């Protein structure tokens, strides 16, 4: 394998190894600091990050506000306090010369307010901001304001072109690099466009080559591209290293840092990773963000899959083939289904899925009474963790703070489940994000006999090519 040399990124020389930011509370200051101390770029998640009390105990994010707007304000305050706490820990662990980045999601609730609050409260501790999940046009302005570099996360040359022409061309000096996140391989939320098929993955080389061509057209020949998604052994990317067609390339590791001594995830979670098989990570459309996302197929995802399968279209009046009357809700208000769908509805009801919940797409999904109560409670308890949420119909923009659409029971409260699994909650009944190569923990000899490396040992291993 070719030698792994340092790369110029954000005005300094670093190993071309970047820790991928994983929220909520999974990439923290300890992991980021350790990764940066090993010579790469450490990234902590500023997405609802943990903060600590005077005794160093994690402050659980409990919401007491009576309205969604009140709870949203609590969420923003938690986010700022947590981001500052993680930045301080990352700097303490990594040292004064460590390269520390903060990762945010543009579509998270109060994203601008949170990252501004974190950068203000942690001045001098953070070197860069990585940001995806949306089109973060204002990212460059925020970076310039605080004197840090910015690293947009994109999944195509077209997306970067739109960002550059609208905003980034005016703040080019602070562009530290561009993260290409493979939408078919990366864990967490993925940037699949409406024109791309989630079941037909495209090889990353040509997509990254097109991104480089677009960047060169904008005069960004020497700005690094950071390849994210599907990176495991660097020897498998040998033809990317020192490749003049691609220009300077760095590699981002999101999944592998989960299984380290410093990783804050539970021991049960780490153990689960070593037992995954190929195909156990599912690219699925259930996220309340509206994006596809990749997570371990467990009982939580199986329930969402089954819920969407127990679904029929309805009309409020008999129209066309919708001639079969069906009663919905406690008062059995009539809707009309096709005769075949009515048979399905009656069968599901007979099997205990007796609650029919309306969706924004004029369909009914059938769930148990217990599940229906949980869905409604989670919708009512919404704390505005997203800029807009299809599950609860929240939007952070007033005066109504509503998307104007029905809340969608086919989705879920993402804040609730990510907070729970990050703090030792159930591995079966929560969303467990992971990249599609996570099954390789079980076959990679590095992890033989249950070995769990430190971050330093992992980085040293990666530098061997393996």
Coordinates of C-alpha atoms in Angstrom, one line a residue:
X1 CA 0.0 0.0 0.0
X2 CA 1.1 3.6 -0.6
X3 CA 2.5 5.5 2.3
X4 CA 0.0 7.6 4.2
X5 CA 1.4 11.1 4.3
X6 CA 0.1 14.2 6.0
X7 CA -2.3 16.5 4.1
X8 CA -2.9 20.2 4.3
X9 CA -6.3 20.9 5.7
X10 CA -7.6 24.0 7.5
X11 CA -4.2 25.6 7.2
X12 CA -2.2 22.9 9.0
X13 CA -0.7 19.5 8.2
X14 CA -2.6 16.5 9.6
X15 CA -2.9 12.8 8.9
X16 CA -5.7 12.4 6.3
X17 CA -7.8 10.5 8.8
X18 CA -11.0 12.2 10.1
X19 CA -13.3 10.9 12.8
X20 CA -16.9 11.1 11.6
X21 CA -19.3 13.0 13.9
X22 CA -22.0 10.8 15.3
X23 CA -24.9 12.3 17.3
X24 CA -26.6 12.1 19.7
X25 CA -23.9 12.0 22.4
X26 CA -21.9 9.2 20.6
X27 CA -19.0 11.2 19.2
X28 CA -17.9 13.1 22.2
X29 CA -15.0 15.2 23.5
X30 CA -13.1 12.1 24.7
X31 CA -13.2 10.3 21.4
X32 CA -12.5 13.5 19.4
X33 CA -9.6 14.5 21.6
X34 CA -8.1 11.0 21.4
X35 CA -8.4 10.8 17.6
X36 CA -6.8 14.3 17.2
X37 CA -4.0 13.4 19.7
X38 CA -3.2 10.4 17.4
X39 CA -2.5 12.9 14.5
X40 CA -5.9 13.0 12.7
X41 CA -8.9 15.3 12.9
X42 CA -11.2 14.6 15.9
X43 CA -14.9 15.4 15.6
X44 CA -17.4 15.6 18.4
X45 CA -21.1 15.8 17.8
X46 CA -22.8 19.1 18.7
X47 CA -26.2 17.6 18.1
X48 CA -27.8 17.6 21.5
X49 CA -24.5 16.8 23.1
X50 CA -24.2 15.8 26.8
X51 CA -23.3 18.4 29.5
X52 CA -22.3 17.7 33.0
X53 CA -23.2 18.8 36.5
X54 CA -20.7 20.0 39.2
X55 CA -19.9 16.5 40.1
X56 CA -19.2 15.5 36.5
X57 CA -22.4 13.5 36.1
X58 CA -24.2 13.6 32.7
X59 CA -27.2 15.9 32.8
X60 CA -30.1 14.1 31.3
X61 CA -32.2 16.2 28.9
X62 CA -35.6 16.4 30.6
X63 CA -38.1 18.9 29.3
X64 CA -40.6 20.7 31.5
X65 CA -42.0 23.4 29.2
X66 CA -45.7 23.4 28.7
X67 CA -45.6 24.2 25.0
X68 CA -43.4 22.9 22.1
X69 CA -41.9 26.4 21.8
X70 CA -40.9 26.4 25.5
X71 CA -39.4 22.9 25.2
X72 CA -37.6 24.0 22.0
X73 CA -35.9 26.8 24.0
X74 CA -34.8 24.2 26.6
X75 CA -33.4 22.0 23.8
X76 CA -31.3 24.9 22.4
X77 CA -30.0 25.7 25.9
X78 CA -29.1 22.0 26.4
X79 CA -27.4 21.9 23.0
X80 CA -25.2 24.9 23.6
X81 CA -24.2 23.7 27.1
X82 CA -23.4 20.3 25.8
X83 CA -21.4 21.5 22.8
X84 CA -19.3 23.7 25.0
X85 CA -18.7 20.9 27.4
X86 CA -17.6 18.5 24.7
X87 CA -15.3 21.1 23.1
X88 CA -13.5 21.7 26.4
X89 CA -13.0 17.9 26.9
X90 CA -11.8 17.4 23.4
X91 CA -9.2 20.2 23.7
X92 CA -8.1 18.9 27.2
X93 CA -7.6 15.4 25.8
X94 CA -6.2 16.3 22.5
X95 CA -3.8 19.1 23.5
X96 CA -3.3 22.6 22.3
X97 CA -2.2 21.6 18.8
X98 CA -5.0 19.0 18.2
X99 CA -7.4 19.6 15.3
X100 CA -10.9 19.5 16.7
X101 CA -14.1 19.8 14.7
X102 CA -17.7 20.1 15.7
X103 CA -20.4 18.3 13.7
X104 CA -23.9 19.7 13.4
X105 CA -26.9 18.8 11.3
X106 CA -28.4 21.8 9.4
X107 CA -31.9 20.4 9.8
X108 CA -31.6 20.0 13.6
X109 CA -33.8 22.3 15.7
X110 CA -32.1 25.7 16.3
X111 CA -29.0 24.7 14.4
X112 CA -27.7 28.2 13.8
X113 CA -28.4 29.3 17.4
X114 CA -26.7 26.2 18.8
X115 CA -23.5 26.3 16.8
X116 CA -23.2 30.1 17.3
X117 CA -23.6 29.5 21.1
X118 CA -21.1 26.7 21.1
X119 CA -18.5 28.7 19.1
X120 CA -19.0 31.7 21.3
X121 CA -18.7 29.7 24.5
X122 CA -15.7 27.6 23.3
X123 CA -13.7 30.3 21.5
X124 CA -10.3 29.0 20.5
X125 CA -11.1 25.4 21.2
X126 CA -12.8 24.4 17.9
X127 CA -10.9 24.5 14.5
X128 CA -13.7 23.5 12.1
X129 CA -17.4 22.9 11.6
X130 CA -18.7 19.9 9.6
X131 CA -22.3 20.1 8.6
X132 CA -24.7 18.1 6.5
X133 CA -28.4 16.9 6.5
X134 CA -29.7 19.8 4.4
X135 CA -28.2 22.6 2.4
X136 CA -26.3 24.7 4.9
X137 CA -25.9 27.9 2.9
X138 CA -25.2 30.1 6.0
X139 CA -22.4 27.7 7.2
X140 CA -19.7 29.8 5.6
X141 CA -20.9 33.0 7.2
X142 CA -20.8 31.5 10.6
X143 CA -17.4 30.1 10.1
X144 CA -16.0 33.5 9.0
X145 CA -17.6 35.2 11.9
X146 CA -15.8 32.9 14.4
X147 CA -12.6 32.4 12.5
X148 CA -12.9 28.6 12.0
X149 CA -12.9 26.5 8.8
X150 CA -16.0 24.9 7.4
X151 CA -16.5 21.5 5.9
X152 CA -19.9 21.0 4.1
X153 CA -21.1 17.4 3.8
X154 CA -22.5 16.6 0.3
X155 CA -23.3 13.5 -1.7
X156 CA -22.9 14.9 -5.2
X157 CA -21.1 17.5 -7.3
X158 CA -24.5 19.1 -8.0
X159 CA -25.1 19.8 -4.3
X160 CA -21.7 21.4 -3.8
X161 CA -22.2 23.5 -6.9
X162 CA -25.5 24.9 -5.5
X163 CA -23.8 25.8 -2.2
X164 CA -20.8 27.4 -3.8
X165 CA -22.8 29.6 -6.2
X166 CA -25.2 30.8 -3.6
X167 CA -22.9 31.3 -0.7
X168 CA -19.5 29.6 -0.4
X169 CA -17.8 31.5 -3.2
X170 CA -18.0 34.7 -1.1
X171 CA -16.2 33.0 1.8
X172 CA -13.8 30.7 0.0
X173 CA -10.8 31.4 2.3
X174 CA -12.4 29.5 5.2
X175 CA -13.4 26.4 3.2
X176 CA -11.2 23.7 4.8
X177 CA -12.5 20.8 2.8
X178 CA -15.6 19.1 1.3
X179 CA -16.9 15.9 2.8
X180 CA -18.3 13.5 0.2
X181 CA -20.6 11.2 2.1
X182 CA -21.6 8.1 0.1
X183 CA -25.4 7.9 0.4
X184 CA -25.5 4.1 0.1
X185 CA -22.7 3.2 2.5
X186 CA -22.5 5.8 5.3
X187 CA -24.3 5.4 8.6
X188 CA -26.9 7.8 9.9
X189 CA -28.8 10.2 7.6
X190 CA -27.9 10.0 4.0
X191 CA -28.2 12.5 1.2
X192 CA -30.1 10.5 -1.5
X193 CA -31.7 12.8 -4.0
X194 CA -35.2 12.2 -5.5
X195 CA -33.5 11.0 -8.7
X196 CA -31.4 8.3 -7.0
X197 CA -32.5 4.8 -6.3
X198 CA -31.8 3.6 -2.7
X199 CA -31.7 0.0 -4.1
X200 CA -29.2 0.8 -6.8
X201 CA -25.9 2.0 -5.3
X202 CA -23.4 3.9 -7.4
X203 CA -19.6 3.4 -7.0
X204 CA -18.1 6.4 -5.2
X205 CA -15.1 6.9 -7.5
X206 CA -16.9 8.5 -10.4
X207 CA -19.0 10.6 -8.1
X208 CA -16.0 11.9 -6.3
X209 CA -14.2 12.5 -9.6
X210 CA -17.1 14.6 -10.8
X211 CA -17.0 16.5 -7.5
X212 CA -13.3 17.2 -8.0
X213 CA -14.0 18.4 -11.6
X214 CA -16.6 20.8 -10.3
X215 CA -14.3 22.0 -7.5
X216 CA -11.5 22.6 -10.0
X217 CA -13.9 24.7 -12.1
X218 CA -14.3 26.9 -9.0
X219 CA -10.5 27.1 -8.5
X220 CA -10.5 24.6 -5.6
X221 CA -7.8 22.3 -6.9
X222 CA -6.0 21.9 -3.6
X223 CA -9.0 21.8 -1.3
X224 CA -9.2 18.3 0.2
X225 CA -12.2 16.0 -0.4
X226 CA -12.9 13.8 2.6
X227 CA -14.3 10.4 1.6
X228 CA -16.9 9.3 4.1
X229 CA -18.9 6.0 4.0
X230 CA -17.6 2.5 3.4
X231 CA -14.0 3.2 4.5
X232 CA -12.5 0.3 6.5
X233 CA -9.1 -0.8 5.3
X234 CA -7.1 1.9 3.5
X235 CA -5.4 -0.7 1.3
X236 CA -8.8 -1.0 -0.4
X237 CA -8.5 2.7 -1.4
X238 CA -4.9 2.5 -2.7
X239 CA -5.9 3.8 -6.1
X240 CA -7.4 7.0 -4.5
X241 CA -4.2 7.9 -2.6
X242 CA -1.9 10.4 -4.5
X243 CA -4.3 10.1 -7.5
X244 CA -3.9 13.3 -9.6
X245 CA -7.4 12.8 -11.0
X246 CA -8.9 13.1 -7.5
X247 CA -6.5 15.5 -6.0
X248 CA -5.9 15.7 -2.2
X249 CA -8.1 13.0 -0.4
X250 CA -8.7 12.3 3.2
X251 CA -10.7 9.5 4.7
X252 CA -13.4 9.7 7.3
X253 CA -14.1 6.9 9.8
X254 CA -17.5 6.9 11.5
X255 CA -18.4 3.3 12.3
X256 CA -15.0 2.0 13.4
X257 CA -14.5 4.5 16.3
X258 CA -17.7 3.1 17.9
X259 CA -15.7 0.0 19.0
X260 CA -12.9 1.6 21.0
X261 CA -12.1 2.0 24.7
X262 CA -13.0 5.7 24.6
X263 CA -16.3 5.2 22.8
X264 CA -19.2 6.2 25.1
X265 CA -21.6 3.6 23.8
X266 CA -22.7 0.8 26.1
X267 CA -20.8 -2.5 26.4
X268 CA -23.8 -4.2 25.0
X269 CA -23.8 -2.0 22.0
X270 CA -20.1 -2.7 21.4
X271 CA -20.8 -6.4 21.7
X272 CA -23.7 -6.2 19.3
X273 CA -21.4 -4.7 16.7
X274 CA -19.1 -7.7 16.6
X275 CA -22.0 -10.0 15.8
X276 CA -23.5 -8.2 12.9
X277 CA -23.8 -9.9 9.5
X278 CA -23.7 -8.5 6.0
X279 CA -27.1 -6.9 5.3
X280 CA -27.9 -6.2 8.9
X281 CA -27.7 -2.5 8.3
X282 CA -30.8 -1.2 6.5
X283 CA -31.1 2.0 4.4
X284 CA -34.7 3.0 5.2
X285 CA -37.1 6.0 4.8
X286 CA -38.7 6.3 8.2
X287 CA -36.8 9.2 9.7
X288 CA -38.9 12.2 10.7
X289 CA -36.3 14.4 8.8
X290 CA -37.6 13.1 5.5
X291 CA -34.1 11.8 4.7
X292 CA -33.1 8.2 4.2
X293 CA -30.9 6.9 7.0
X294 CA -28.9 3.7 7.7
X295 CA -29.3 1.8 10.9
X296 CA -29.1 -1.7 12.3
X297 CA -32.2 -3.8 11.5
X298 CA -33.6 -4.6 14.9
X299 CA -37.1 -4.8 16.4
X300 CA -37.4 -1.0 16.3
X301 CA -36.9 -0.9 12.5
X302 CA -38.9 -4.1 11.9
X303 CA -41.9 -2.5 13.7
X304 CA -41.6 0.5 11.4
X305 CA -41.4 -1.7 8.3
X306 CA -44.4 -3.8 9.5
X307 CA -46.4 -0.6 10.4
X308 CA -46.0 0.8 6.9
X309 CA -47.0 -2.5 5.4
X310 CA -50.3 -2.4 7.4
X311 CA -51.4 0.6 5.4
X312 CA -54.3 1.3 3.0
X313 CA -55.5 4.3 1.1
X314 CA -58.8 5.8 2.0
X315 CA -61.2 8.5 0.8
X316 CA -63.7 10.6 2.8
X317 CA -66.5 9.8 0.3
X318 CA -67.1 6.8 -1.9
X319 CA -65.1 7.5 -5.1
X320 CA -64.1 5.1 -7.9
X321 CA -63.0 1.7 -6.4
X322 CA -63.2 3.1 -2.8
X323 CA -66.7 1.7 -2.2
X324 CA -66.3 -0.3 1.0
X325 CA -67.2 1.6 4.2
X326 CA -65.0 1.3 7.3
X327 CA -65.3 2.9 10.7
X328 CA -62.3 4.7 12.1
X329 CA -61.7 6.0 15.7
X330 CA -63.8 5.7 18.8
X331 CA -66.9 7.1 17.0
X332 CA -66.3 4.9 14.0
X333 CA -66.4 7.8 11.6
X334 CA -66.8 6.3 8.1
X335 CA -64.1 6.3 5.4
X336 CA -64.1 4.3 2.2
X337 CA -61.6 1.7 1.2
X338 CA -61.4 -0.7 -1.8
X339 CA -63.1 -4.0 -1.0
X340 CA -59.7 -5.8 -1.0
X341 CA -58.2 -3.2 1.4
X342 CA -61.2 -3.5 3.7
X343 CA -60.6 -7.2 4.0
X344 CA -57.0 -6.4 5.0
X345 CA -58.1 -3.9 7.5
X346 CA -60.6 -6.3 9.1
X347 CA -57.9 -9.0 9.3
X348 CA -55.3 -6.6 10.9
X349 CA -58.0 -5.5 13.4
X350 CA -58.7 -9.1 14.3
X351 CA -55.0 -9.6 15.0
X352 CA -54.9 -6.8 17.6
X353 CA -53.9 -3.9 15.3
X354 CA -57.2 -2.2 16.0
X355 CA -56.2 1.5 15.9
X356 CA -56.3 3.1 12.4
X357 CA -54.1 6.3 12.3
X358 CA -54.4 8.8 9.5
X359 CA -51.3 9.8 7.6
X360 CA -50.6 13.0 5.5
X361 CA -50.9 10.9 2.4
X362 CA -54.6 9.9 2.9
X363 CA -53.7 6.5 4.1
X364 CA -54.5 4.6 7.3
X365 CA -51.9 2.6 9.2
X366 CA -53.0 0.0 11.7
X367 CA -51.3 -0.4 15.1
X368 CA -52.1 -1.8 18.5
X369 CA -53.8 0.4 21.1
X370 CA -50.6 0.5 23.1
X371 CA -48.5 1.6 20.2
X372 CA -51.1 4.2 19.2
X373 CA -51.0 5.7 22.7
X374 CA -47.2 5.9 22.6
X375 CA -47.2 7.5 19.1
X376 CA -49.7 10.2 20.2
X377 CA -47.8 10.9 23.5
X378 CA -44.5 11.2 21.6
X379 CA -46.1 13.6 19.2
X380 CA -47.6 15.7 22.0
X381 CA -44.3 15.7 23.9
X382 CA -42.3 17.1 20.9
X383 CA -39.5 19.4 21.9
X384 CA -38.6 20.7 18.4
X385 CA -35.4 18.8 17.9
X386 CA -35.6 19.3 14.1
X387 CA -36.1 22.4 12.0
X388 CA -39.3 20.6 10.8
X389 CA -40.6 17.2 11.7
X390 CA -43.0 15.0 9.8
X391 CA -43.7 12.8 12.8
X392 CA -45.0 15.7 15.0
X393 CA -45.7 18.4 12.3
X394 CA -43.4 20.8 14.2
X395 CA -41.5 23.5 12.5
X396 CA -39.3 26.0 14.2
X397 CA -40.7 28.9 12.2
X398 CA -43.6 30.9 13.7
X399 CA -46.2 32.0 14.2
X400 CA -47.9 28.6 14.1
X401 CA -44.8 26.4 14.5
X402 CA -46.5 23.8 12.4
X403 CA -45.8 22.3 9.0
X404 CA -49.5 22.6 8.2
X405 CA -49.7 18.8 7.5
X406 CA -51.0 16.0 9.6
X407 CA -48.5 14.4 11.9
X408 CA -47.2 11.2 10.3
X409 CA -47.6 8.0 12.5
X410 CA -45.3 6.0 10.2
X411 CA -42.3 7.8 11.6
X412 CA -41.0 8.3 15.2
X413 CA -39.5 10.7 17.7
X414 CA -35.9 10.7 16.8
X415 CA -34.7 12.7 19.8
X416 CA -36.3 10.2 22.3
X417 CA -34.8 7.1 20.7
X418 CA -31.3 8.5 20.2
X419 CA -31.1 9.9 23.7
X420 CA -32.2 6.5 25.1
X421 CA -29.8 4.3 23.2
X422 CA -26.9 6.7 23.9
X423 CA -27.6 6.4 27.6
X424 CA -27.7 2.6 27.9
X425 CA -31.3 2.1 26.6
X426 CA -32.5 -0.9 24.8
X427 CA -30.6 -2.0 21.7
X428 CA -33.7 -3.7 20.2
X429 CA -36.3 -1.0 20.8
X430 CA -34.3 2.1 19.7
X431 CA -32.7 3.4 16.5
X432 CA -29.1 2.2 16.2
X433 CA -27.2 4.1 13.5
X434 CA -24.3 2.3 11.8
X435 CA -22.5 2.3 8.4
X436 CA -23.1 -0.6 6.0
X437 CA -19.6 -2.1 6.7
X438 CA -20.3 -2.6 10.4
X439 CA -20.6 -6.3 9.8
X440 CA -16.8 -6.3 9.3
X441 CA -16.1 -6.0 13.0
X442 CA -16.9 -9.8 13.2
X443 CA -14.4 -10.8 10.4
X444 CA -11.6 -8.3 10.8
X445 CA -8.7 -10.1 12.6
X446 CA -7.9 -6.9 14.5
X447 CA -10.9 -7.5 16.7
X448 CA -10.1 -11.2 17.3
X449 CA -10.9 -12.7 20.8
X450 CA -13.0 -9.7 21.7
X451 CA -10.2 -7.2 21.4
X452 CA -11.3 -3.6 21.8
X453 CA -8.6 -1.1 20.9
X454 CA -7.9 2.4 22.2
X455 CA -8.4 5.2 19.6
X456 CA -4.6 5.4 19.4
X457 CA -4.3 1.7 18.6
X458 CA -7.1 2.0 16.0
X459 CA -5.4 4.9 14.2
X460 CA -2.0 3.1 14.2
X461 CA -3.8 0.0 12.7
X462 CA -5.4 2.1 10.0
X463 CA -2.0 3.5 9.1
X464 CA -0.8 0.0 8.3
X465 CA -3.4 -0.2 5.6
X466 CA -5.5 -2.5 7.7

